[in-house]
Amino acid sequence: MNKLLHQIGNIIQGTSLEPILDRAFYEVVGPRNVSTTVGNYTGTFAAHSSREYHGVKSLDGEKQITETFLSRLSKRDVAWDVGANVGWHAVLMGQAASTIAFEPNPRSFSKLHRNICLNPTSDVVPVCAGIGSTDDKEITSVISIEEGAGAAVLSALDSDVDDYQSTLVVEGYTNPSLFTVPDALKLDVQGLESEVLTSFGEQLSSLRLLMVEFHRNRIVGDWTTKELHDYVCDAGFSVVDSSTRRDDVIRVYERT
């Protein structure tokens, strides 16, 4: 059976049938659990497609720089994974520090929750929300973050999945506190880097560690990668590691 499936896979590889049949196979058979190790940490994840399976194995080409980030976390830290997707990084981070994983897409959030359950020793709290500015008029409720950074949850139609998603907005002052201001932040938000980084305001300089993926050709607004890099450095950070992945650049910063 495995030989037959392998032969079929070779035949359809690279054709329009590949993603359709691949998805159908995983929907019928169910997700396949796969583990990956980065430095001293190992996570187990449910792969819902061949792309996810191989992505887990290589951590989508980010193993080395992720190891740099993880090696600088400590058990005393609170870490945020903003744009956690299905949780590959969050589960590993949760073994090094208490982690809050923010993911606004309901379908990705469902996979994130499952992956957290597959790793019970990893300290991760999932939140179905993203982070942005408070300019949106659709804010529906207000929550808060410790030490003066406020937050609001709003609903926005996600045209890609024809569903609603919630968005966490960091700005202002509210009490009582709900979240603890993080010591470390991992950020992968598909071009919304400026929205998240600037929403922290002066709170950004209170962080100790940052891992940011700059999506160079998709950054929203008037910001460039260099301007965002300078913004982070002006907040007191220096680069400790850097790598490129396709058109994107990933950097780990530490407060000096």
Coordinates of N, CA and C in Angstrom, one line a residue:
M1 N 0.8 -1.2 0.0 CA 0.0 0.0 0.0 C 0.9 1.3 0.0
N2 N 1.9 1.3 0.9 CA 2.8 2.4 0.9 C 3.5 2.7 -0.4
K3 N 3.9 1.5 -1.0 CA 4.6 1.6 -2.3 C 3.7 2.2 -3.4
L4 N 2.4 1.8 -3.4 CA 1.5 2.3 -4.3 C 1.2 3.8 -4.1
L5 N 1.1 4.2 -2.9 CA 0.9 5.6 -2.6 C 2.1 6.4 -3.0
H6 N 3.3 5.9 -2.8 CA 4.5 6.6 -3.2 C 4.5 6.8 -4.7
Q7 N 4.1 5.7 -5.4 CA 4.1 5.8 -6.9 C 3.1 6.9 -7.4
I8 N 1.9 6.9 -6.8 CA 0.9 7.9 -7.1 C 1.4 9.3 -6.8
G9 N 2.1 9.4 -5.7 CA 2.6 10.7 -5.3 C 3.7 11.2 -6.3
N10 N 4.5 10.3 -6.8 CA 5.5 10.7 -7.8 C 4.8 11.2 -9.1
I11 N 3.7 10.5 -9.5 CA 3.0 10.8 -10.7 C 2.4 12.2 -10.7
I12 N 1.7 12.5 -9.5 CA 1.0 13.8 -9.5 C 1.8 14.9 -9.0
Q13 N 3.0 14.7 -8.5 CA 3.9 15.7 -8.0 C 4.1 16.9 -9.0
G14 N 3.8 18.1 -8.6 CA 4.0 19.2 -9.5 C 2.8 19.5 -10.4
T15 N 1.8 18.7 -10.4 CA 0.6 18.9 -11.2 C -0.5 19.6 -10.3
S16 N -1.5 20.0 -11.0 CA -2.7 20.7 -10.3 C -3.4 19.7 -9.4
L17 N -3.2 18.4 -9.7 CA -3.9 17.4 -8.8 C -3.3 17.2 -7.5
E18 N -2.0 17.6 -7.4 CA -1.2 17.3 -6.2 C -1.9 17.9 -4.9
P19 N -2.1 19.2 -4.9 CA -2.7 19.8 -3.6 C -4.1 19.3 -3.3
I20 N -4.9 19.0 -4.4 CA -6.3 18.5 -4.2 C -6.3 17.1 -3.6
L21 N -5.5 16.2 -4.2 CA -5.5 14.8 -3.7 C -4.7 14.7 -2.4
D22 N -3.7 15.5 -2.2 CA -3.0 15.5 -1.0 C -3.9 15.9 0.2
R23 N -4.7 16.9 0.0 CA -5.6 17.4 1.0 C -6.7 16.3 1.3
A24 N -7.2 15.7 0.2 CA -8.2 14.7 0.3 C -7.7 13.5 1.1
F25 N -6.5 13.1 0.8 CA -5.9 12.0 1.5 C -5.8 12.2 3.0
Y26 N -5.3 13.4 3.4 CA -5.2 13.7 4.8 C -6.5 13.8 5.5
E27 N -7.6 14.3 4.8 CA -8.9 14.4 5.4 C -9.5 13.1 5.6
V28 N -9.2 12.1 4.7 CA -9.8 10.7 4.9 C -9.0 10.0 6.0
V29 N -7.7 10.0 5.9 CA -6.8 9.2 6.8 C -6.6 9.9 8.1
G30 N -6.7 11.2 8.1 CA -6.5 12.0 9.3 C -5.0 12.5 9.4
P31 N -4.8 13.5 10.2 CA -3.4 14.1 10.3 C -2.4 13.1 10.8
R32 N -1.2 13.3 10.4 CA -0.1 12.4 10.7 C 0.8 13.2 11.7
N33 N 1.1 12.6 12.9 CA 1.9 13.3 13.9 C 3.4 13.1 13.5
V34 N 4.1 14.3 13.6 CA 5.5 14.3 13.3 C 6.2 15.2 14.3
S35 N 7.5 14.8 14.6 CA 8.2 15.5 15.6 C 9.4 16.2 15.0
T36 N 9.8 17.3 15.6 CA 11.0 18.1 15.2 C 11.8 18.5 16.4
T37 N 13.1 18.6 16.3 CA 14.0 19.0 17.4 C 14.7 20.3 17.0
V38 N 14.7 21.3 17.9 CA 15.5 22.5 17.7 C 16.3 22.7 19.0
G39 N 17.6 22.6 18.9 CA 18.5 22.7 20.1 C 18.1 21.6 21.1
N40 N 17.7 22.1 22.3 CA 17.3 21.2 23.4 C 15.8 20.9 23.5
Y41 N 15.1 21.3 22.4 CA 13.6 21.2 22.5 C 13.0 20.4 21.4
T42 N 12.1 19.6 21.7 CA 11.4 18.8 20.7 C 9.9 18.9 20.8
G43 N 9.3 19.1 19.6 CA 7.8 19.3 19.6 C 7.2 18.3 18.7
T44 N 6.0 17.9 19.0 CA 5.2 16.9 18.1 C 4.0 17.7 17.6
F45 N 3.8 17.5 16.3 CA 2.7 18.3 15.6 C 1.9 17.4 14.7
A46 N 0.6 17.8 14.5 CA -0.3 17.1 13.6 C -0.1 17.7 12.2
A47 N 0.3 16.9 11.2 CA 0.5 17.4 9.9 C -0.8 17.1 9.1
H48 N -1.4 18.1 8.5 CA -2.6 17.9 7.8 C -2.4 17.9 6.3
S49 N -1.2 17.9 5.8 CA -0.8 17.8 4.4 C 0.7 17.5 4.3
S50 N 1.1 17.1 3.1 CA 2.5 16.9 2.9 C 3.4 18.1 3.2
R51 N 2.8 19.2 2.8 CA 3.5 20.5 3.0 C 3.8 20.8 4.5
E52 N 2.7 20.5 5.3 CA 2.9 20.7 6.7 C 3.9 19.7 7.3
Y53 N 3.8 18.4 6.8 CA 4.7 17.4 7.3 C 6.2 17.8 7.1
H54 N 6.5 18.2 5.8 CA 7.9 18.5 5.5 C 8.3 19.9 6.2
G55 N 7.3 20.8 6.3 CA 7.5 22.0 7.0 C 7.9 21.9 8.4
V56 N 7.2 20.9 9.1 CA 7.6 20.6 10.5 C 9.0 20.1 10.6
K57 N 9.4 19.2 9.7 CA 10.7 18.6 9.7 C 11.8 19.6 9.7
S58 N 11.7 20.7 8.8 CA 12.7 21.7 8.7 C 12.4 23.0 9.4
L59 N 11.2 23.0 10.1 CA 10.7 24.2 10.7 C 10.6 25.3 9.7
D60 N 10.2 24.9 8.5 CA 10.1 25.8 7.3 C 11.4 26.6 7.1
G61 N 12.6 25.9 7.3 CA 13.9 26.6 7.1 C 14.3 27.5 8.1
E62 N 13.7 27.5 9.3 CA 14.1 28.5 10.4 C 14.7 27.8 11.6
K63 N 15.2 26.6 11.5 CA 15.7 25.9 12.7 C 16.9 26.7 13.3
Q64 N 17.8 27.1 12.6 CA 19.0 27.7 13.1 C 18.7 29.0 13.9
I65 N 18.0 29.9 13.2 CA 17.7 31.2 13.9 C 16.7 31.0 15.1
T66 N 15.8 30.0 14.9 CA 14.9 29.7 16.1 C 15.7 29.2 17.3
E67 N 16.7 28.4 17.0 CA 17.6 27.9 18.1 C 18.2 29.1 18.8
T68 N 18.7 30.1 18.0 CA 19.3 31.3 18.7 C 18.3 32.0 19.6
F69 N 17.0 32.1 19.1 CA 16.0 32.7 19.9 C 15.7 31.9 21.2
L70 N 15.5 30.6 21.0 CA 15.2 29.8 22.1 C 16.3 29.7 23.2
S71 N 17.5 29.8 22.7 CA 18.6 29.7 23.7 C 18.7 30.9 24.6
R72 N 18.1 32.0 24.2 CA 18.1 33.2 25.0 C 16.9 33.4 25.9
L73 N 15.9 32.4 25.8 CA 14.8 32.5 26.7 C 15.1 31.8 28.0
S74 N 14.4 32.2 29.1 CA 14.6 31.5 30.4 C 13.2 31.2 31.0
K75 N 13.2 30.3 32.0 CA 12.0 30.0 32.6 C 11.3 31.1 33.3
R76 N 12.1 32.2 33.6 CA 11.5 33.4 34.3 C 10.8 34.3 33.3
D77 N 10.9 34.1 32.0 CA 10.4 34.9 31.0 C 8.9 34.6 30.7
V78 N 8.2 35.6 30.2 CA 6.9 35.5 29.5 C 7.1 35.8 28.1
A79 N 6.8 34.9 27.2 CA 7.0 35.1 25.8 C 5.7 35.2 25.0
W80 N 5.6 36.0 24.0 CA 4.5 36.1 23.1 C 4.9 35.6 21.7
D81 N 4.1 34.7 21.1 CA 4.2 34.4 19.7 C 3.0 35.0 19.0
V82 N 3.3 36.1 18.3 CA 2.2 36.8 17.6 C 2.2 36.4 16.1
G83 N 1.1 35.9 15.7 CA 1.1 35.2 14.4 C 1.5 33.8 14.5
A84 N 1.0 33.1 15.5 CA 1.5 31.7 15.8 C 1.2 30.7 14.8
N85 N 0.2 31.0 13.9 CA -0.2 30.0 12.9 C -0.7 28.7 13.6
V86 N 0.0 27.6 13.3 CA -0.5 26.3 13.9 C 0.4 25.9 15.1
G87 N 1.4 26.8 15.4 CA 2.1 26.6 16.7 C 3.4 25.9 16.7
W88 N 4.1 25.8 15.5 CA 5.4 25.1 15.5 C 6.4 25.8 16.4
H89 N 6.4 27.2 16.3 CA 7.4 27.9 17.2 C 6.8 28.0 18.6
A90 N 5.5 28.2 18.8 CA 5.0 28.4 20.1 C 5.2 27.2 21.0
V91 N 5.0 26.0 20.5 CA 5.2 24.8 21.3 C 6.7 24.7 21.8
L92 N 7.6 25.0 20.9 CA 9.0 25.0 21.3 C 9.3 26.1 22.3
M93 N 8.8 27.3 22.1 CA 9.0 28.4 23.0 C 8.4 28.0 24.4
G94 N 7.3 27.3 24.4 CA 6.6 27.0 25.7 C 7.4 26.0 26.5
Q95 N 8.4 25.4 26.0 CA 9.3 24.5 26.8 C 10.4 25.3 27.4
A96 N 10.7 26.5 26.8 CA 11.8 27.4 27.4 C 11.2 28.5 28.3
A97 N 10.0 28.9 28.1 CA 9.4 30.0 28.8 C 7.9 29.9 28.7
S98 N 7.2 30.5 29.7 CA 5.7 30.6 29.6 C 5.4 31.5 28.4
T99 N 4.5 30.9 27.5 CA 4.2 31.5 26.2 C 2.7 31.7 26.0
I100 N 2.4 32.9 25.4 CA 1.0 33.2 25.0 C 1.1 33.2 23.4
A101 N 0.3 32.4 22.8 CA 0.3 32.3 21.3 C -0.9 32.9 20.8
F102 N -0.7 34.0 20.0 CA -1.8 34.7 19.4 C -2.0 34.3 17.9
E103 N -3.2 33.9 17.5 CA -3.5 33.5 16.2 C -4.9 33.9 15.8
P104 N -5.2 34.8 14.9 CA -6.5 35.3 14.7 C -7.4 34.5 13.7
N105 N -6.7 33.7 12.9 CA -7.5 32.8 11.9 C -8.1 31.6 12.6
P106 N -9.4 31.5 12.6 CA -10.0 30.4 13.4 C -9.6 29.0 13.0
R107 N -9.3 28.8 11.7 CA -8.9 27.5 11.3 C -7.5 27.2 11.7
S108 N -6.6 28.2 11.6 CA -5.3 27.9 12.1 C -5.3 27.8 13.6
F109 N -6.1 28.6 14.3 CA -6.2 28.5 15.7 C -6.6 27.1 16.2
S110 N -7.5 26.5 15.4 CA -8.0 25.1 15.8 C -6.8 24.1 15.7
K111 N -5.9 24.3 14.7 CA -4.7 23.4 14.6 C -3.7 23.8 15.7
L112 N -3.6 25.1 16.0 CA -2.7 25.5 17.1 C -3.1 24.8 18.4
H113 N -4.4 24.8 18.7 CA -4.9 24.2 19.9 C -4.6 22.7 20.0
R114 N -4.8 22.0 18.9 CA -4.5 20.6 18.8 C -3.1 20.3 19.1
N115 N -2.2 21.2 18.5 CA -0.7 20.9 18.6 C -0.3 21.2 20.1
I116 N -0.9 22.2 20.7 CA -0.6 22.4 22.1 C -1.0 21.2 23.0
C117 N -2.2 20.6 22.6 CA -2.6 19.4 23.4 C -1.7 18.2 23.2
L118 N -1.0 18.2 22.0 CA 0.0 17.1 21.7 C 1.3 17.2 22.5
N119 N 1.4 18.4 23.2 CA 2.7 18.7 23.9 C 2.3 19.2 25.3
P120 N 1.9 18.3 26.2 CA 1.3 18.7 27.5 C 2.4 19.4 28.4
T121 N 3.7 19.1 28.1 CA 4.7 19.7 29.0 C 5.1 21.1 28.5
S122 N 4.6 21.5 27.4 CA 4.9 22.9 26.9 C 3.9 23.9 27.5
D123 N 4.4 24.9 28.1 CA 3.5 25.9 28.7 C 3.1 27.0 27.7
V124 N 2.0 26.7 27.1 CA 1.4 27.6 26.0 C 0.0 27.9 26.3
V125 N -0.4 29.2 26.3 CA -1.8 29.6 26.3 C -2.2 30.2 25.0
P126 N -3.2 29.5 24.3 CA -3.6 30.0 23.0 C -4.7 31.1 23.1
V127 N -4.5 32.2 22.2 CA -5.5 33.3 22.2 C -5.9 33.5 20.8
C128 N -7.2 33.4 20.5 CA -7.6 33.6 19.1 C -7.8 35.1 18.8
A129 N -6.6 35.7 18.5 CA -6.6 37.1 18.3 C -5.2 37.5 17.7
G130 N -5.2 38.7 17.1 CA -4.0 39.2 16.5 C -3.7 40.5 17.2
I131 N -2.7 41.3 16.7 CA -2.4 42.5 17.4 C -2.2 43.6 16.3
G132 N -2.8 44.8 16.6 CA -2.7 45.9 15.6 C -2.9 47.2 16.3
S133 N -3.4 48.2 15.5 CA -3.6 49.5 16.1 C -5.0 49.7 16.5
T134 N -5.3 50.8 17.2 CA -6.7 51.0 17.7 C -7.5 52.0 16.8
D135 N -7.1 52.1 15.5 CA -7.8 53.0 14.6 C -9.1 52.4 14.1
D136 N -9.3 51.1 14.2 CA -10.5 50.5 13.7 C -11.7 50.8 14.5
K137 N -12.8 51.2 13.9 CA -14.0 51.7 14.6 C -14.9 50.5 15.0
E138 N -14.4 49.3 14.6 CA -15.3 48.1 14.9 C -15.0 47.4 16.3
I139 N -14.2 48.2 17.1 CA -13.9 47.6 18.4 C -15.2 47.3 19.2
T140 N -15.2 46.0 19.7 CA -16.5 45.6 20.4 C -16.3 45.4 21.9
S141 N -15.1 45.2 22.4 CA -14.9 45.0 23.8 C -13.5 45.3 24.2
V142 N -13.3 45.6 25.4 CA -11.9 46.0 25.9 C -11.4 45.1 26.9
I143 N -10.1 44.7 26.8 CA -9.4 43.9 27.8 C -8.1 44.7 28.1
S144 N -7.2 44.1 28.9 CA -6.1 44.9 29.2 C -4.8 44.1 29.4
I145 N -3.7 44.8 29.4 CA -2.4 44.2 29.5 C -1.7 44.9 30.7
E146 N -0.9 44.2 31.5 CA -0.3 44.7 32.7 C 0.6 45.9 32.3
E147 N 0.7 46.8 33.3 CA 1.6 47.9 33.3 C 1.3 49.0 32.2
G148 N -0.1 49.1 32.0 CA -0.5 50.2 31.2 C -0.8 50.0 29.7
A149 N -0.4 48.8 29.2 CA -0.7 48.6 27.8 C -2.1 48.0 27.6
G150 N -3.0 48.7 27.1 CA -4.4 48.2 27.0 C -4.6 47.4 25.7
A151 N -5.8 46.8 25.6 CA -6.1 46.0 24.4 C -7.5 46.0 24.2
A152 N -7.9 45.8 22.9 CA -9.3 45.7 22.6 C -9.5 44.6 21.6
V153 N -10.6 43.9 21.7 CA -10.9 42.8 20.8 C -12.0 43.2 19.9
L154 N -11.8 43.0 18.6 CA -12.8 43.4 17.6 C -13.0 42.2 16.6
S155 N -14.1 42.2 15.9 CA -14.4 41.2 14.9 C -14.2 41.8 13.5
A156 N -13.5 41.1 12.6 CA -13.3 41.5 11.2 C -13.5 40.4 10.3
L157 N -14.1 40.6 9.1 CA -14.4 39.6 8.2 C -13.1 39.2 7.5
D158 N -12.7 37.9 7.6 CA -11.5 37.4 6.9 C -12.0 36.9 5.5
S159 N -11.7 37.6 4.5 CA -12.2 37.2 3.1 C -11.6 36.0 2.6
D160 N -10.4 35.6 3.1 CA -9.7 34.4 2.6 C -10.4 33.2 3.1
V161 N -11.0 33.2 4.3 CA -11.7 32.0 4.8 C -13.2 32.2 4.9
D162 N -13.7 33.4 4.5 CA -15.1 33.7 4.6 C -15.6 33.4 6.0
D163 N -14.9 34.0 7.0 CA -15.2 33.8 8.4 C -14.8 35.0 9.1
Y164 N -15.2 35.1 10.4 CA -14.8 36.2 11.2 C -13.6 35.8 12.1
Q165 N -12.8 36.8 12.3 CA -11.6 36.6 13.2 C -11.6 37.7 14.2
S166 N -10.9 37.5 15.3 CA -10.8 38.5 16.4 C -9.4 39.1 16.3
T167 N -9.3 40.4 16.7 CA -8.1 41.1 16.6 C -7.8 41.7 18.0
L168 N -6.6 41.5 18.5 CA -6.2 42.1 19.7 C -5.4 43.4 19.4
V169 N -5.8 44.4 20.1 CA -5.2 45.7 19.8 C -4.5 46.2 21.0
V170 N -3.2 46.5 20.9 CA -2.4 47.0 22.0 C -2.2 48.5 22.0
E171 N -2.7 49.2 23.0 CA -2.6 50.6 23.1 C -3.4 51.1 24.3
G172 N -2.9 52.2 24.9 CA -3.7 52.9 25.9 C -3.6 52.3 27.3
Y173 N -4.5 52.6 28.2 CA -4.4 52.2 29.6 C -5.7 51.7 30.1
T174 N -5.8 50.4 30.6 CA -7.0 49.9 31.2 C -6.6 49.1 32.4
N175 N -7.6 48.9 33.3 CA -7.4 48.0 34.4 C -8.7 47.2 34.7
P176 N -8.6 46.1 35.3 CA -7.4 45.4 35.7 C -6.7 44.7 34.6
S177 N -5.5 44.2 34.9 CA -4.7 43.6 33.9 C -5.2 42.2 33.5
L178 N -5.0 41.8 32.2 CA -5.3 40.5 31.8 C -4.1 39.7 31.4
F179 N -3.3 40.4 30.5 CA -2.0 39.8 30.1 C -0.8 40.4 30.8
T180 N 0.3 39.7 30.9 CA 1.5 40.2 31.4 C 2.3 40.7 30.2
V181 N 2.9 41.9 30.3 CA 3.7 42.5 29.3 C 4.9 41.5 29.1
P182 N 5.2 41.1 27.8 CA 6.1 40.0 27.6 C 7.6 40.5 27.8
D183 N 8.4 39.5 28.1 CA 9.9 39.7 28.1 C 10.4 39.5 26.7
A184 N 9.8 38.6 25.9 CA 10.2 38.2 24.6 C 9.1 38.1 23.7
L185 N 9.3 38.5 22.4 CA 8.3 38.5 21.4 C 8.8 37.9 20.1
K186 N 8.0 36.9 19.6 CA 8.3 36.4 18.3 C 7.2 36.8 17.3
L187 N 7.5 37.4 16.2 CA 6.5 38.1 15.4 C 6.6 37.6 13.9
D188 N 5.5 37.1 13.4 CA 5.4 36.7 12.0 C 4.0 37.0 11.6
V189 N 3.7 38.2 11.0 CA 2.4 38.6 10.8 C 2.1 39.0 9.3
Q190 N 2.9 38.4 8.4 CA 2.6 38.5 7.0 C 2.5 40.0 6.5
G191 N 3.4 40.8 6.8 CA 3.4 42.2 6.3 C 2.8 43.2 7.3
L192 N 2.3 42.8 8.4 CA 1.7 43.8 9.4 C 2.7 44.1 10.5
E193 N 4.0 43.9 10.2 CA 5.0 44.1 11.2 C 5.0 45.5 11.8
S194 N 4.7 46.5 11.0 CA 4.7 47.9 11.5 C 3.5 48.1 12.4
E195 N 2.4 47.5 12.1 CA 1.2 47.6 12.9 C 1.5 47.1 14.4
V196 N 2.1 46.0 14.4 CA 2.4 45.4 15.8 C 3.5 46.1 16.5
L197 N 4.6 46.3 15.8 CA 5.7 46.9 16.5 C 5.4 48.3 17.0
T198 N 4.8 49.1 16.2 CA 4.5 50.5 16.6 C 3.3 50.5 17.6
S199 N 2.5 49.5 17.7 CA 1.4 49.5 18.6 C 1.9 49.4 20.1
F200 N 3.1 48.8 20.2 CA 3.6 48.7 21.6 C 4.1 50.1 22.1
G201 N 4.4 51.0 21.2 CA 4.8 52.3 21.7 C 6.1 52.2 22.5
E202 N 6.1 53.0 23.7 CA 7.2 53.0 24.5 C 7.4 51.6 25.2
Q203 N 6.3 50.8 25.3 CA 6.4 49.5 25.9 C 7.4 48.6 25.1
L204 N 7.7 48.9 23.9 CA 8.7 48.1 23.1 C 10.0 48.0 23.8
S205 N 10.5 49.1 24.4 CA 11.8 49.1 25.0 C 11.8 48.4 26.3
S206 N 10.7 47.9 26.8 CA 10.7 47.1 28.0 C 10.9 45.6 27.7
L207 N 10.8 45.2 26.5 CA 11.0 43.9 26.1 C 12.5 43.6 26.1
R208 N 12.9 42.3 26.3 CA 14.3 42.0 26.3 C 14.8 41.3 25.0
L209 N 13.9 40.6 24.3 CA 14.2 39.8 23.2 C 13.2 39.8 22.1
L210 N 13.6 39.9 20.9 CA 12.7 40.0 19.7 C 13.1 39.0 18.6
M211 N 12.2 38.3 18.0 CA 12.4 37.6 16.8 C 11.4 38.1 15.8
V212 N 11.8 38.7 14.7 CA 10.9 39.3 13.8 C 11.1 38.8 12.4
E213 N 10.1 38.4 11.7 CA 10.2 38.1 10.2 C 9.7 39.3 9.5
F214 N 10.5 39.9 8.7 CA 10.1 41.1 7.9 C 9.8 40.6 6.5
H215 N 8.5 40.7 6.1 CA 8.1 40.3 4.8 C 8.3 41.5 3.8
R216 N 9.5 41.5 3.2 CA 10.0 42.7 2.6 C 9.1 43.3 1.5
N217 N 8.4 42.4 0.7 CA 7.6 42.9 -0.4 C 6.1 43.1 0.0
R218 N 5.8 42.9 1.3 CA 4.4 42.9 1.7 C 4.1 43.8 2.9
I219 N 5.1 44.6 3.3 CA 4.9 45.4 4.5 C 3.8 46.5 4.3
V220 N 2.8 46.5 5.1 CA 1.7 47.4 5.0 C 2.1 48.8 5.4
G221 N 1.6 49.9 4.7 CA 1.9 51.2 5.1 C 3.1 51.8 4.4
D222 N 3.6 52.8 5.0 CA 4.8 53.5 4.3 C 6.1 53.0 4.9
W223 N 6.1 52.0 5.7 CA 7.4 51.5 6.3 C 8.1 50.6 5.3
T224 N 9.4 50.7 5.4 CA 10.3 49.7 4.7 C 11.0 48.8 5.8
T225 N 11.6 47.7 5.3 CA 12.3 46.8 6.2 C 13.4 47.6 7.0
K226 N 14.1 48.4 6.3 CA 15.2 49.2 7.0 C 14.6 50.1 8.0
E227 N 13.5 50.8 7.7 CA 12.9 51.7 8.7 C 12.4 51.0 9.9
L228 N 11.8 49.8 9.7 CA 11.4 49.0 10.9 C 12.6 48.5 11.7
H229 N 13.6 48.1 11.0 CA 14.9 47.7 11.7 C 15.4 48.8 12.5
D230 N 15.5 50.0 11.9 CA 16.0 51.2 12.7 C 15.1 51.5 13.8
Y231 N 13.8 51.4 13.7 CA 12.8 51.6 14.7 C 13.1 50.7 15.9
V232 N 13.4 49.4 15.6 CA 13.7 48.5 16.7 C 15.0 48.8 17.4
C233 N 16.0 49.2 16.6 CA 17.3 49.5 17.1 C 17.2 50.8 18.0
D234 N 16.4 51.8 17.5 CA 16.2 53.0 18.3 C 15.6 52.7 19.7
A235 N 14.9 51.6 19.8 CA 14.2 51.2 21.0 C 15.2 50.5 22.0
G236 N 16.5 50.4 21.5 CA 17.5 49.8 22.4 C 17.9 48.4 22.1
F237 N 17.6 47.9 20.9 CA 18.0 46.5 20.5 C 19.1 46.5 19.5
S238 N 19.8 45.3 19.6 CA 20.9 45.0 18.6 C 20.7 43.6 18.0
V239 N 21.1 43.4 16.8 CA 20.9 42.2 16.1 C 21.9 41.1 16.6
V240 N 21.4 39.9 17.0 CA 22.3 38.9 17.4 C 22.3 37.7 16.4
D241 N 21.3 37.7 15.5 CA 21.3 36.6 14.4 C 20.4 37.1 13.3
S242 N 20.7 36.7 12.1 CA 19.8 37.0 11.0 C 19.9 35.9 9.9
S243 N 18.8 35.8 9.2 CA 18.7 34.8 8.1 C 17.7 35.3 7.1
T244 N 17.8 34.7 5.9 CA 16.8 35.0 4.9 C 16.0 33.7 4.5
R245 N 14.8 33.9 4.1 CA 13.9 32.8 3.7 C 13.1 33.3 2.5
R246 N 13.4 32.8 1.3 CA 12.7 33.4 0.1 C 12.9 34.9 0.1
D247 N 11.9 35.7 0.0 CA 12.0 37.1 -0.1 C 12.0 37.8 1.3
D248 N 12.0 37.0 2.4 CA 11.9 37.6 3.7 C 13.2 37.5 4.5
V249 N 13.3 38.4 5.4 CA 14.5 38.4 6.3 C 14.0 38.2 7.8
I250 N 14.7 37.4 8.5 CA 14.3 37.1 9.9 C 15.5 37.5 10.8
R251 N 15.2 38.3 11.8 CA 16.2 38.8 12.7 C 15.9 38.5 14.2
V252 N 16.9 38.2 14.9 CA 16.7 38.1 16.4 C 17.4 39.3 17.0
Y253 N 16.7 40.0 17.8 CA 17.3 41.2 18.5 C 17.3 41.0 20.0
E254 N 18.3 41.6 20.6 CA 18.4 41.5 22.1 C 18.6 43.0 22.6
R255 N 17.9 43.3 23.7 CA 18.1 44.7 24.2 C 19.5 44.8 24.8
T256 N 20.1 45.9 24.4 CA 21.5 46.1 24.9 C 21.5 47.0 26.1

